[in-house]
Amino acid sequence: MKKFISLFLTSIMLLVAIPATAALNVFACEPEWASLANELGGERVKTVSATTAYQDPHHIEARPSLIAKVRRADLLICSGADLEVGWLPLLQRQASNARVLPNTPGYFEASAMVERLDIPVKIDRSMGDIHAAGNPHVHLDPRRIQTIAKALQVRLVELDPAGKEYYQQRFVKFNQRWQQAMNKWQQQASQLKGTRIVVHHRDWVYLFDWLGIEIAGALEPKPGLPTTAFHLVSLKQTLKAKPAKMIVHTTYQNPRGAKRLSQLTGIPVVQLPYTVGGAEHVKDLFSLFDVTIQRLTGVNK
Amino acid sequence: MKTKSMLLGLVTFACLTPLTFAAKQDGFNPDISLVLDGRYGSYTNTSDYVLPGFMLGGEAGRGEKRFYLGHSELSLSAKVDDMFYGKLTTAIAEHEGETEVELEEAFIETLALDHGLAVKAGRFFSDIGYLNNQHGHTWDFMDVPLVYRGLFGNQLIDDGLQLTWLAPTDVYFKLGVEATRGNRFPAGGASIEGNGNQAVFAKFGGDAGISNAWQLGFSHWRADIEARSAGTHAHGAVSEVPTFKGESEVNGIDFVWKWSPNGNSRERNLKIQAEYFQRSEDGNIEMVGSSPLESSTYQGEQSGWYVQTIYQFMPRWRVGYRYDQLKANNTGSDAGVLAEAGLVTDGHTPERSTIMLDYSYSEYSRIRFQYSKDNSYDDGDNLFFVQYIMTLGAHGAHSF
């Protein structure tokens, strides 16, 4: 017992070396929000992302390291709309940090700032893993990013009033660059309008809504359920009648189903970055859309 | 009768309340969750289950033969307000032909105490060890490791208070203390005249690169036990109950390592978990009901460990292996009394090897096959079980 106690005490002394850092500790649930926080917060924020582009944000374990990070956070930025329902509520309950609980300024739910698509009329577990609050993958529409950025800037000022001018200036600059980039992307992607694409999961609803792309089918028989051989065969029949241009999947999804369907149908497979870090040159939100559109148009020739 | 009307009340409540399927706690309705657990068991032994060197109590047992139900768990939980969270879990089970509603958990917990502090009060699973605070439906095997069966009657649940503090550090470090009533097995009435029972635990955790995460825990539990009784021994018409009074102390260490490629557990993941507990006891055993009263002094040294690994090799499918072993060295003035209390080992080392395979159609439904080569008592046996576990309604997130 005594050994245990002395072990605890030594550990505490070793560990309680909290670095003096930026004004706000930001915990982003996904890399896209870490990137946005860095765009707007600059040197006044210290950002960590709970997940990477190689991890499925629906299925993350409430690991001890994440609890420790939430414990010290001043601001949580998450997609919301139940995307993180399997792990975030647990992190919030276990971190004993009153500043970042739901309904406090320290919890920023990005999808709550914009209109959501795919809101189900009826909900039932037999329909698969669907989100009552609508599709949470809102970051794939640059127009919605713009709205969220504005709301996030207001939130940063609320939490760190001393940095008001700094945040406002950075937002204006970001917004200008973003508007220019959006014009460019829309031009580059104009040819994609009306294109039919098979998806792995309905992650792409907002991107497709923005670019006028049609979903030709999903590899998951129901949201959240793995692909089956039977489902692929029925998908092949559907695609025979109404063909699609490509099959897309993210870095965190197993490409096997997409490849199999490609073998069955001859439709090419495209891996899209989905979020920041999802491809070699995707270092921020700008390059995320650059690469996404490049890959989509590359196949659509 | 009382339990039946309570059961009826809960079911009616569950039916009248619209179910919210997303676990999000919106509105005024509590989250309702129901776990259905059905089993089929097959083995040869017909003798009473014993674990040489250990007094059995609580839920300890090897499982039934043929079709039977595990615990059907109905739980309600919600935020009380912005400061408190509350949860009630009832387990509905049949014991010897009677349907019983057991109050498994009924606690409140602070949400917004801040500074890393949290208080929990009511009836709850103790946070000692790794497995103790986990509900049956989240276990990786149908049953608990032998060391939990032997020392805690499967799981430590008690009424009391818990205080935890989470350090503001990079490495996860959580310290907790518990003071509880000690009325249930294995404390057995510690609160009636004694000082109740207390527990202390510390947990450390972190990541090792992007693909690995770990947690290490230390626990200590102690009680001044007034009357811990183990199974009744019938001697003709007279039934005698071995009852322990004295001091009991448990120390434990637990370790978990999880791996998944790039930290993406969806496709494949591996979990390795091991725990070790050691218990020292000092006091007397009385055969309550015997005439003249038989008794013995008793000094007990018991320990046990297990190591298990679970591998999800593709979505939906997992395989697992577990090995457990126990050791006991109990001494006392009257070997006959110790023997009747189940505290004599006769040189037998309880051990068991278990393999399992489970299939989860979705994250809410699981079917499991399990086989054990069980040498936990003299009559070694082969145990086969098939089990389903289905979760309806709100599905709370699982802790690490």
XYZ file of C-alpha atoms in Angstrom:
701
model
C 0.000 0.000 0.000
C 2.746 2.405 0.989
C 4.591 1.512 -2.156
C 1.510 2.369 -4.194
C 1.111 5.728 -2.485
C 4.707 6.754 -2.989
C 4.422 5.656 -6.593
C 1.341 7.892 -7.061
C 3.037 10.869 -5.497
C 6.220 10.593 -7.520
C 4.162 10.207 -10.662
C 2.154 13.328 -9.883
C 5.301 15.355 -9.342
C 6.778 14.115 -12.589
C 3.607 14.749 -14.539
C 2.397 18.105 -13.266
C 4.667 20.046 -15.550
C 2.068 22.048 -17.425
C 3.615 24.119 -20.161
C 2.647 27.791 -20.283
C 1.171 28.116 -23.776
C -1.249 29.936 -26.026
C -4.427 31.572 -24.767
C -6.740 28.709 -25.734
C -6.306 24.955 -25.683
C -8.438 23.633 -28.523
C -9.474 19.986 -28.771
C -10.812 19.233 -32.246
C -12.704 15.980 -32.681
C -11.673 15.757 -36.340
C -8.679 17.102 -38.312
C -10.824 19.479 -40.411
C -11.801 21.431 -37.293
C -8.223 21.490 -36.018
C -7.279 23.024 -39.342
C -10.056 25.611 -39.174
C -9.108 26.498 -35.586
C -5.526 27.069 -36.714
C -6.662 29.250 -39.633
C -8.702 31.481 -37.325
C -6.796 31.225 -34.064
C -3.198 31.390 -35.313
C -0.762 31.752 -32.479
C -3.451 32.299 -29.877
C -4.599 28.675 -29.992
C -2.896 25.399 -29.328
C -4.772 22.748 -31.248
C -4.898 18.976 -30.980
C -6.998 16.695 -33.127
C -8.548 13.652 -31.478
C -8.582 11.705 -34.726
C -6.669 11.407 -37.975
C -7.826 10.912 -41.545
C -7.080 7.220 -41.130
C -9.615 6.775 -38.324
C -13.354 6.392 -38.711
C -14.809 9.249 -36.631
C -17.915 7.137 -35.895
C -15.806 4.527 -34.103
C -13.200 5.991 -31.816
C -12.308 4.590 -28.427
C -12.556 6.913 -25.438
C -8.857 6.350 -24.789
C -7.128 7.608 -21.630
C -4.994 9.988 -23.728
C -8.135 11.643 -25.110
C -9.665 12.016 -21.643
C -6.445 13.683 -20.493
C -6.623 16.092 -23.448
C -10.273 17.020 -22.858
C -9.438 17.614 -19.187
C -7.180 20.505 -20.210
C -9.163 21.886 -23.141
C -10.779 25.332 -23.204
C -12.701 24.620 -26.383
C -13.997 21.464 -28.051
C -14.757 21.722 -31.771
C -16.676 18.735 -33.080
C -18.896 17.887 -36.040
C -21.750 16.993 -33.702
C -25.094 15.707 -35.001
C -24.271 12.430 -33.219
C -21.162 11.674 -35.315
C -19.141 11.334 -32.103
C -21.972 9.883 -30.007
C -20.010 6.684 -29.375
C -17.130 8.407 -27.630
C -17.412 12.163 -27.050
C -20.118 12.082 -24.311
C -17.937 9.624 -22.420
C -14.872 11.852 -22.767
C -16.893 14.809 -21.530
C -18.230 12.868 -18.559
C -14.880 11.427 -17.578
C -12.765 14.544 -18.035
C -14.454 16.498 -15.209
C -13.949 19.729 -17.131
C -16.981 21.983 -16.699
C -15.768 24.385 -19.408
C -16.371 22.024 -22.298
C -19.668 20.343 -21.439
C -22.617 20.497 -23.869
C -24.467 23.826 -23.764
C -21.407 25.733 -22.606
C -19.378 28.170 -24.768
C -16.506 25.678 -24.598
C -18.379 23.141 -26.728
C -18.663 24.167 -30.378
C -20.817 21.857 -32.486
C -20.054 22.679 -36.122
C -23.067 20.980 -37.672
C -25.405 22.938 -35.404
C -24.291 26.131 -37.195
C -25.557 25.044 -40.625
C -28.558 23.469 -42.284
C -28.197 19.678 -42.305
C -29.227 17.225 -44.976
C -30.547 13.655 -44.615
C -32.652 14.373 -41.555
C -34.696 11.175 -41.218
C -38.476 11.398 -41.005
C -38.686 8.088 -39.197
C -35.946 6.424 -37.239
C -35.528 2.781 -36.415
C -32.459 0.668 -35.702
C -33.353 -1.664 -38.553
C -32.379 1.199 -40.861
C -28.743 0.970 -39.784
C -26.585 3.515 -38.041
C -28.409 6.686 -38.963
C -28.212 10.045 -37.288
C -31.436 11.565 -35.958
C -29.969 15.049 -36.265
C -29.130 14.613 -39.939
C -25.928 13.866 -41.813
C -22.983 15.089 -39.723
C -20.271 15.236 -42.445
C -20.856 18.967 -43.015
C -17.221 19.947 -43.584
C -17.285 18.722 -47.180
C -19.313 21.720 -48.344
C -17.109 24.858 -48.550
C -20.191 27.093 -48.273
C -20.996 25.530 -44.933
C -17.335 25.839 -43.872
C -17.692 29.558 -44.482
C -20.729 29.805 -42.184
C -19.039 27.662 -39.536
C -15.866 29.769 -39.696
C -17.865 32.904 -38.975
C -19.543 31.267 -35.970
C -16.240 29.906 -34.717
C -14.634 33.344 -34.878
C -17.461 34.695 -32.678
C -16.904 31.824 -30.263
C -13.138 32.410 -30.077
C -13.746 36.056 -29.219
C -16.238 35.049 -26.546
C -13.734 32.720 -24.900
C -10.676 34.924 -25.356
C -11.859 38.570 -25.514
C -8.297 39.864 -25.340
C -7.697 38.461 -28.816
C -10.786 40.029 -30.398
C -9.012 42.074 -33.080
C -6.578 39.305 -33.833
C -9.355 36.793 -34.452
C -11.390 39.230 -36.508
C -8.450 40.071 -38.734
C -7.610 36.457 -39.263
C -11.228 35.659 -40.108
C -11.428 38.437 -42.718
C -8.233 37.193 -44.332
C -9.360 33.576 -44.249
C -12.752 34.468 -45.649
C -11.249 36.332 -48.597
C -8.926 33.480 -49.485
C -11.725 30.975 -49.029
C -14.118 32.909 -51.298
C -11.472 33.043 -54.037
C -10.733 29.370 -53.640
C -14.434 28.505 -53.801
C -14.823 30.364 -57.088
C -11.847 28.468 -58.470
C -13.144 25.072 -57.263
C -16.591 25.680 -58.681
C -15.078 26.480 -62.048
C -12.850 23.412 -61.987
C -15.710 21.179 -60.920
C -18.395 22.516 -63.232
C -18.073 19.428 -65.444
C -19.018 17.189 -62.479
C -22.599 18.438 -62.387
C -25.014 15.557 -62.871
C -22.263 12.916 -62.548
C -23.379 9.706 -60.829
C -21.012 8.308 -58.179
C -21.130 5.211 -55.968
C -20.106 5.928 -52.364
C -18.926 3.666 -49.562
C -20.870 5.494 -46.820
C -22.940 8.668 -47.104
C -19.967 10.844 -46.060
C -20.165 12.807 -49.295
C -23.684 14.191 -49.203
C -22.618 17.793 -48.634
C -19.851 17.760 -51.241
C -22.234 16.292 -53.790
C -24.947 18.767 -52.842
C -22.515 21.608 -53.511
C -21.227 20.234 -56.826
C -24.542 18.834 -58.088
C -23.309 15.210 -58.056
C -25.777 12.352 -57.735
C -25.304 9.358 -55.409
C -25.683 6.222 -57.541
C -25.614 3.831 -54.588
C -23.707 2.924 -51.417
C -21.396 -0.019 -50.730
C -22.823 -0.294 -47.240
C -26.148 -2.119 -47.469
C -27.297 0.080 -44.572
C -25.370 2.926 -42.965
C -22.652 1.532 -40.713
C -22.992 -2.101 -41.829
C -20.117 -3.718 -43.761
C -20.421 -4.488 -47.459
C -21.645 -7.964 -48.377
C -21.138 -9.941 -51.586
C -24.920 -10.178 -51.969
C -25.304 -6.412 -51.746
C -22.555 -5.864 -54.350
C -24.380 -8.090 -56.814
C -27.629 -6.183 -56.388
C -25.687 -2.931 -56.722
C -24.251 -4.220 -59.991
C -27.790 -4.760 -61.309
C -28.778 -1.214 -60.355
C -25.674 0.192 -62.035
C -26.389 -1.760 -65.205
C -29.631 0.133 -65.626
C -28.225 3.494 -64.488
C -24.407 3.546 -64.760
C -22.053 5.538 -62.560
C -18.768 7.277 -63.348
C -16.761 6.210 -60.295
C -16.738 4.602 -56.863
C -15.348 6.726 -54.032
C -14.118 5.871 -50.548
C -12.124 7.527 -47.767
C -8.713 6.683 -46.348
C -10.262 5.047 -43.279
C -12.607 2.762 -45.183
C -11.537 -0.665 -46.355
C -11.099 -0.431 -50.159
C -11.948 -4.122 -50.694
C -15.672 -3.563 -51.372
C -14.957 -0.727 -53.796
C -12.368 -2.824 -55.666
C -14.710 -5.788 -55.885
C -17.516 -3.681 -57.318
C -15.018 -2.179 -59.740
C -14.078 -5.686 -60.923
C -17.740 -6.540 -61.363
C -18.648 -3.386 -63.256
C -15.461 -1.861 -64.680
C -16.205 1.428 -62.901
C -12.969 3.053 -61.599
C -12.274 3.487 -57.881
C -11.153 6.828 -56.478
C -9.825 7.323 -52.978
C -10.640 10.807 -51.730
C -8.851 12.450 -48.805
C -12.134 13.126 -46.889
C -10.294 15.304 -44.386
C -7.001 17.048 -43.694
C -4.176 14.493 -43.741
C -6.121 12.094 -45.972
C -3.649 12.370 -48.854
C -0.024 13.358 -49.225
C -0.481 17.022 -50.070
C -3.580 17.645 -48.007
C -2.181 19.831 -45.237
C -5.141 22.159 -44.657
C -8.731 22.830 -45.721
C -7.619 24.542 -48.947
C -5.553 21.636 -50.173
C -8.330 19.239 -49.048
C -10.680 20.658 -51.672
C -7.879 21.161 -54.236
C -7.024 17.467 -54.129
C -10.630 16.265 -53.861
C -11.671 18.141 -57.004
C -8.487 17.189 -58.810
C -9.171 13.496 -58.179
C -12.842 13.697 -59.086
C -12.231 15.563 -62.334
C -9.216 13.382 -63.138
C -11.477 10.347 -63.546
C -14.378 12.214 -65.080
C -12.567 13.073 -68.348
C -44.483 -9.938 -5.300
C -42.955 -6.571 -4.673
C -40.265 -7.290 -7.232
C -42.874 -8.317 -9.756
C -44.822 -5.096 -9.484
C -41.592 -3.133 -9.779
C -40.733 -5.060 -12.905
C -44.179 -4.377 -14.313
C -43.787 -0.685 -13.509
C -40.459 -0.448 -15.276
C -41.729 -2.219 -18.332
C -44.806 -0.007 -18.509
C -42.612 3.053 -18.194
C -40.354 1.788 -20.925
C -43.315 1.232 -23.241
C -44.896 4.603 -22.637
C -41.758 6.595 -23.177
C -40.834 7.260 -26.796
C -37.443 5.760 -27.435
C -34.745 8.056 -28.684
C -32.350 5.943 -30.624
C -29.443 8.253 -30.783
C -27.790 8.163 -27.388
C -27.911 11.943 -27.311
C -29.511 13.144 -24.138
C -31.989 15.630 -25.462
C -35.286 16.692 -24.060
C -36.678 15.423 -20.830
C -36.825 11.737 -21.507
C -34.210 9.582 -19.891
C -32.210 7.252 -22.106
C -33.630 3.781 -21.852
C -31.587 0.748 -22.623
C -32.475 -2.906 -22.485
C -29.972 -5.732 -22.746
C -31.205 -9.202 -23.630
C -28.872 -12.066 -22.834
C -29.737 -15.679 -23.607
C -27.533 -18.747 -23.306
C -27.167 -22.427 -23.899
C -24.712 -24.379 -21.776
C -23.348 -27.868 -22.055
C -21.056 -29.708 -19.652
C -20.942 -33.018 -17.776
C -20.463 -32.305 -14.081
C -23.474 -32.448 -11.815
C -21.708 -31.722 -8.521
C -22.033 -28.352 -6.756
C -19.579 -25.806 -8.028
C -16.664 -25.121 -5.709
C -13.427 -23.210 -6.038
C -10.917 -24.829 -3.663
C -9.477 -22.268 -1.266
C -12.191 -19.649 -1.831
C -15.509 -18.943 -0.125
C -18.004 -18.467 -2.923
C -20.757 -15.884 -2.843
C -22.428 -13.201 -4.917
C -23.076 -14.356 -8.440
C -20.246 -16.874 -8.535
C -21.038 -20.000 -10.514
C -20.143 -21.876 -13.672
C -23.352 -21.219 -15.650
C -26.366 -23.442 -16.246
C -26.981 -26.386 -18.489
C -29.183 -26.221 -21.586
C -31.226 -23.096 -22.373
C -31.246 -20.327 -19.806
C -31.260 -16.561 -19.529
C -28.468 -14.351 -18.273
C -29.283 -10.983 -16.784
C -31.863 -8.981 -18.666
C -30.744 -5.471 -17.882
C -33.036 -2.479 -18.032
C -31.443 0.843 -17.407
C -32.552 4.453 -17.329
C -30.109 7.318 -17.316
C -30.095 11.044 -17.914
C -28.620 14.296 -16.856
C -30.530 15.459 -13.817
C -29.588 19.069 -14.556
C -26.342 20.715 -15.614
C -24.603 19.521 -12.454
C -25.739 15.923 -11.954
C -26.128 12.758 -13.948
C -28.175 9.833 -12.693
C -28.469 6.200 -13.669
C -30.509 3.221 -12.582
C -29.818 -0.309 -13.785
C -31.970 -3.246 -12.850
C -31.075 -6.803 -13.645
C -33.976 -9.168 -14.047
C -32.976 -12.775 -13.492
C -34.376 -16.040 -12.320
C -32.909 -17.599 -9.199
C -34.239 -21.001 -8.219
C -37.532 -20.575 -9.989
C -38.223 -17.065 -8.695
C -38.009 -14.058 -10.965
C -36.032 -11.421 -9.158
C -35.371 -7.809 -9.921
C -31.975 -6.859 -8.642
C -31.011 -3.267 -8.242
C -27.640 -3.397 -9.894
C -26.788 0.295 -10.022
C -28.534 3.412 -8.746
C -26.178 6.339 -8.593
C -25.756 10.006 -9.201
C -22.579 11.601 -10.422
C -21.393 15.180 -10.689
C -20.846 16.509 -14.198
C -19.456 19.948 -13.650
C -17.475 20.021 -10.452
C -14.406 21.028 -12.470
C -10.708 20.933 -11.543
C -10.787 17.284 -12.502
C -12.924 16.349 -9.513
C -15.988 14.143 -9.617
C -18.211 12.639 -6.960
C -20.399 9.590 -7.379
C -22.921 8.478 -4.783
C -25.354 5.620 -4.492
C -24.970 2.035 -5.605
C -22.267 1.537 -8.195
C -19.650 -0.880 -9.485
C -16.354 -0.219 -7.746
C -13.659 1.206 -10.005
C -10.971 -1.109 -8.674
C -9.318 -3.322 -11.266
C -10.019 -3.056 -14.974
C -13.015 -5.316 -15.446
C -14.919 -4.613 -12.257
C -16.868 -1.569 -13.410
C -17.887 -3.090 -16.726
C -21.380 -4.379 -17.314
C -21.854 -8.018 -18.220
C -22.917 -7.229 -21.772
C -19.548 -5.614 -22.509
C -17.441 -8.529 -21.265
C -15.363 -10.288 -23.884
C -16.261 -13.692 -22.476
C -19.552 -15.018 -21.170
C -18.173 -15.205 -17.643
C -15.671 -13.297 -15.487
C -12.104 -14.422 -14.798
C -11.791 -16.886 -11.895
C -10.101 -14.289 -9.718
C -13.222 -12.080 -9.886
C -15.406 -15.113 -9.217
C -13.304 -16.217 -6.265
C -12.641 -12.895 -4.571
C -15.619 -10.694 -5.423
C -18.506 -13.029 -6.242
C -18.081 -11.858 -9.884
C -18.132 -8.102 -9.333
C -17.817 -5.636 -6.479
C -20.962 -3.558 -6.214
C -21.737 -1.535 -3.136
C -23.562 1.484 -1.753
C -21.482 4.495 -0.897
C -19.459 7.373 -2.151
C -16.649 7.755 -4.640
C -14.359 10.721 -5.167
C -12.030 10.897 -8.157
C -9.488 13.388 -9.358
C -8.088 13.563 -12.851
C -4.693 15.242 -13.078
C -4.204 18.035 -15.651
C -1.359 16.171 -17.283
C -0.431 14.813 -20.708
C -0.328 11.297 -19.391
C -3.736 10.192 -18.113
C -3.606 9.938 -14.354
C -6.691 9.398 -12.231
C -6.847 8.875 -8.519
C -9.944 7.676 -6.700
C -11.192 6.743 -3.259
C -14.359 4.918 -2.307
C -16.088 4.507 1.031
C -18.952 2.066 0.968
C -21.448 0.349 3.214
C -19.946 -3.104 2.867
C -23.194 -4.953 3.242
C -22.789 -7.223 0.252
C -20.443 -10.067 -0.581
C -17.489 -10.198 -0.001
C -17.628 -7.523 2.716
C -20.691 -9.127 4.265
C -21.988 -6.673 6.785
C -18.862 -4.630 7.331
C -20.947 -1.581 8.110
C -23.106 -3.059 10.804
C -20.547 -2.743 13.528
C -17.320 -2.302 11.623
C -16.064 0.620 9.606
C -17.593 -0.281 6.270
C -15.156 -0.841 3.500
C -12.833 1.416 1.589
C -11.034 1.323 -1.702
C -8.293 3.359 -3.359
C -7.303 3.178 -6.971
C -5.020 4.908 -9.442
C -5.055 4.628 -13.191
C -2.443 5.731 -15.677
C -2.856 5.688 -19.427
C -1.716 7.009 -22.740
C -0.910 6.308 -26.351
C 2.202 4.711 -27.781
C 2.331 6.068 -31.281
C -0.802 6.329 -33.369
C -1.716 2.630 -33.291
C -1.369 1.746 -29.607
C -3.048 2.762 -26.376
C -2.543 1.465 -22.856
C -3.803 1.729 -19.311
C -2.245 0.614 -16.067
C -4.079 0.519 -12.756
C -3.372 -0.147 -9.096
C -6.092 -0.902 -6.570
C -6.433 -1.492 -2.888
C -9.578 -2.602 -1.062
C -10.111 -3.312 2.621
C -12.954 -4.204 4.958
C -13.650 -5.090 8.585
C -15.930 -7.967 7.916
C -18.732 -8.708 10.338
C -20.318 -11.752 8.744
C -19.461 -13.014 5.297
C -21.352 -16.199 4.656
C -20.762 -18.692 1.928
C -23.058 -21.412 0.610
C -25.091 -23.505 3.041
C -23.839 -26.970 3.900
C -26.594 -29.393 4.808
C -25.841 -32.059 7.368
C -28.930 -34.173 7.546
C -31.651 -31.882 8.859
C -29.278 -29.223 10.159
C -27.902 -26.596 7.835
C -24.684 -24.897 8.725
C -23.424 -21.715 7.157
C -19.681 -21.001 7.233
C -19.324 -17.371 8.232
C -16.197 -15.255 8.287
C -15.511 -12.379 10.661
C -12.265 -10.464 10.509
C -10.100 -8.213 8.368
C -9.708 -8.476 4.660
C -7.338 -6.630 2.326
C -7.000 -6.867 -1.428
C -4.262 -5.399 -3.627
C -4.442 -5.496 -7.377
C -2.714 -4.440 -10.550
C -4.311 -4.331 -13.985
C -3.014 -3.650 -17.449
C -4.636 -3.206 -20.855
C -3.016 -2.711 -24.226
C -5.007 -2.008 -27.374
C -3.732 -1.992 -30.892
C -5.388 -1.164 -34.184
C -3.787 -0.247 -37.512
C -3.436 3.564 -37.557
C -5.724 3.678 -34.534
C -8.685 2.698 -36.712
C -10.363 -0.067 -34.708
C -13.243 -0.488 -37.159
C -11.556 -3.091 -39.360
C -9.096 -4.885 -37.123
C -8.030 -4.498 -33.531
C -6.275 -6.371 -30.785
C -6.688 -6.129 -27.036
C -4.425 -7.675 -24.437
C -5.521 -7.511 -20.849
C -4.131 -8.899 -17.613
C -4.956 -8.498 -13.946
C -3.529 -9.788 -10.710
C -5.171 -9.633 -7.272
C -3.870 -10.760 -3.943
C -5.941 -10.996 -0.755
C -4.939 -11.363 2.887
C -7.530 -12.200 5.525
C -7.315 -12.649 9.239
C -10.131 -13.625 11.594
C -12.442 -16.480 12.514
C -14.767 -18.843 10.737
C -17.913 -19.973 12.516
C -20.301 -22.628 11.310
C -23.486 -20.705 12.066
C -26.294 -23.154 12.807
C -24.046 -25.894 14.199
C -24.539 -27.126 17.709
C -22.309 -26.957 19.603
C -20.898 -24.028 17.634
C -17.906 -25.092 15.572
C -15.321 -22.445 14.857
C -11.768 -21.970 13.718
C -9.228 -19.227 13.481
C -8.458 -18.357 9.883
C -5.538 -16.711 8.112
C -5.990 -16.586 4.377
C -3.576 -15.786 1.564
C -5.261 -15.946 -1.807
C -4.256 -14.676 -5.181
C -5.175 -15.017 -8.788
C -4.419 -13.694 -12.216
C -5.585 -13.948 -15.760
C -4.392 -12.845 -19.125
C -6.606 -12.580 -22.149
C -6.394 -11.409 -25.686
C -9.155 -10.542 -28.114
C -8.557 -10.099 -31.813
C -11.046 -8.676 -34.273
C -9.646 -10.057 -37.494
C -12.319 -8.571 -39.739
C -15.411 -6.437 -39.172
C -18.012 -8.366 -37.137
C -15.745 -11.283 -36.138
C -13.589 -11.625 -33.039
C -11.657 -14.458 -31.479
C -10.357 -14.563 -27.938
C -8.255 -16.625 -25.572
C -8.080 -16.406 -21.797
C -6.029 -18.245 -19.231
C -6.672 -17.905 -15.514
C -5.203 -19.341 -12.377
C -5.767 -19.074 -8.639
C -3.666 -19.860 -5.612
C -4.676 -20.152 -1.966
C -2.825 -20.842 1.229
C -5.273 -20.781 4.135
C -4.468 -21.848 7.662
C -6.488 -22.110 10.856
C -6.975 -23.980 14.102
C -9.626 -26.408 12.826
C -9.014 -27.929 9.430
C -12.502 -29.464 9.406
C -14.213 -26.076 9.663
C -11.961 -24.588 6.983
C -12.813 -27.503 4.728
C -16.543 -26.919 5.165
C -16.037 -23.242 4.354
C -14.380 -24.236 1.076
C -11.041 -22.857 2.221
C -9.001 -26.029 1.875
C -7.291 -26.617 -1.447
C -6.005 -30.186 -0.992
C -3.123 -29.179 -3.205
C -5.385 -28.272 -6.116
C -4.502 -25.223 -8.204
C -7.632 -23.859 -9.894
C -6.964 -23.024 -13.521
C -8.896 -22.642 -16.736
C -8.309 -22.047 -20.444
C -11.048 -20.482 -22.501
C -11.467 -19.720 -26.170
C -14.283 -17.763 -27.730
C -15.533 -16.656 -31.104
C -18.144 -13.979 -31.516
C -20.024 -12.412 -34.380
C -21.663 -9.008 -34.209
C -24.168 -8.416 -36.976
C -24.271 -4.772 -35.894
C -22.820 -3.071 -32.859
C -26.110 -3.821 -31.072
C -26.239 -7.559 -31.616
C -23.695 -10.228 -30.796
C -23.647 -14.015 -30.854
C -20.872 -15.828 -29.008
C -19.460 -19.346 -28.832
C -17.253 -20.223 -25.913
C -15.345 -23.295 -24.818
C -13.479 -23.742 -21.520
C -11.173 -26.457 -20.343
C -12.118 -25.900 -16.732
C -9.857 -27.216 -13.979
C -11.031 -24.691 -11.436
C -12.013 -27.578 -9.146
C -11.077 -31.230 -8.766
C -13.543 -32.544 -11.309
C -12.110 -31.035 -14.460
C -14.744 -30.420 -17.116
C -15.312 -29.174 -20.649
C -17.756 -26.286 -20.809
C -19.473 -25.149 -23.997
C -21.647 -22.067 -24.149
C -23.553 -20.247 -26.836
C -24.749 -16.778 -25.950
C -26.551 -13.881 -27.565
C -26.368 -10.307 -26.291
C -28.635 -7.708 -27.840
C -28.914 -4.072 -26.878
C -32.129 -2.189 -27.510
C -32.637 1.518 -27.145
C -30.009 3.983 -26.101
C -26.563 2.518 -26.353
C -24.141 4.283 -24.099
C -20.557 4.629 -25.212
C -18.170 2.004 -23.885
C -15.250 3.070 -21.784
C -11.708 2.092 -22.754
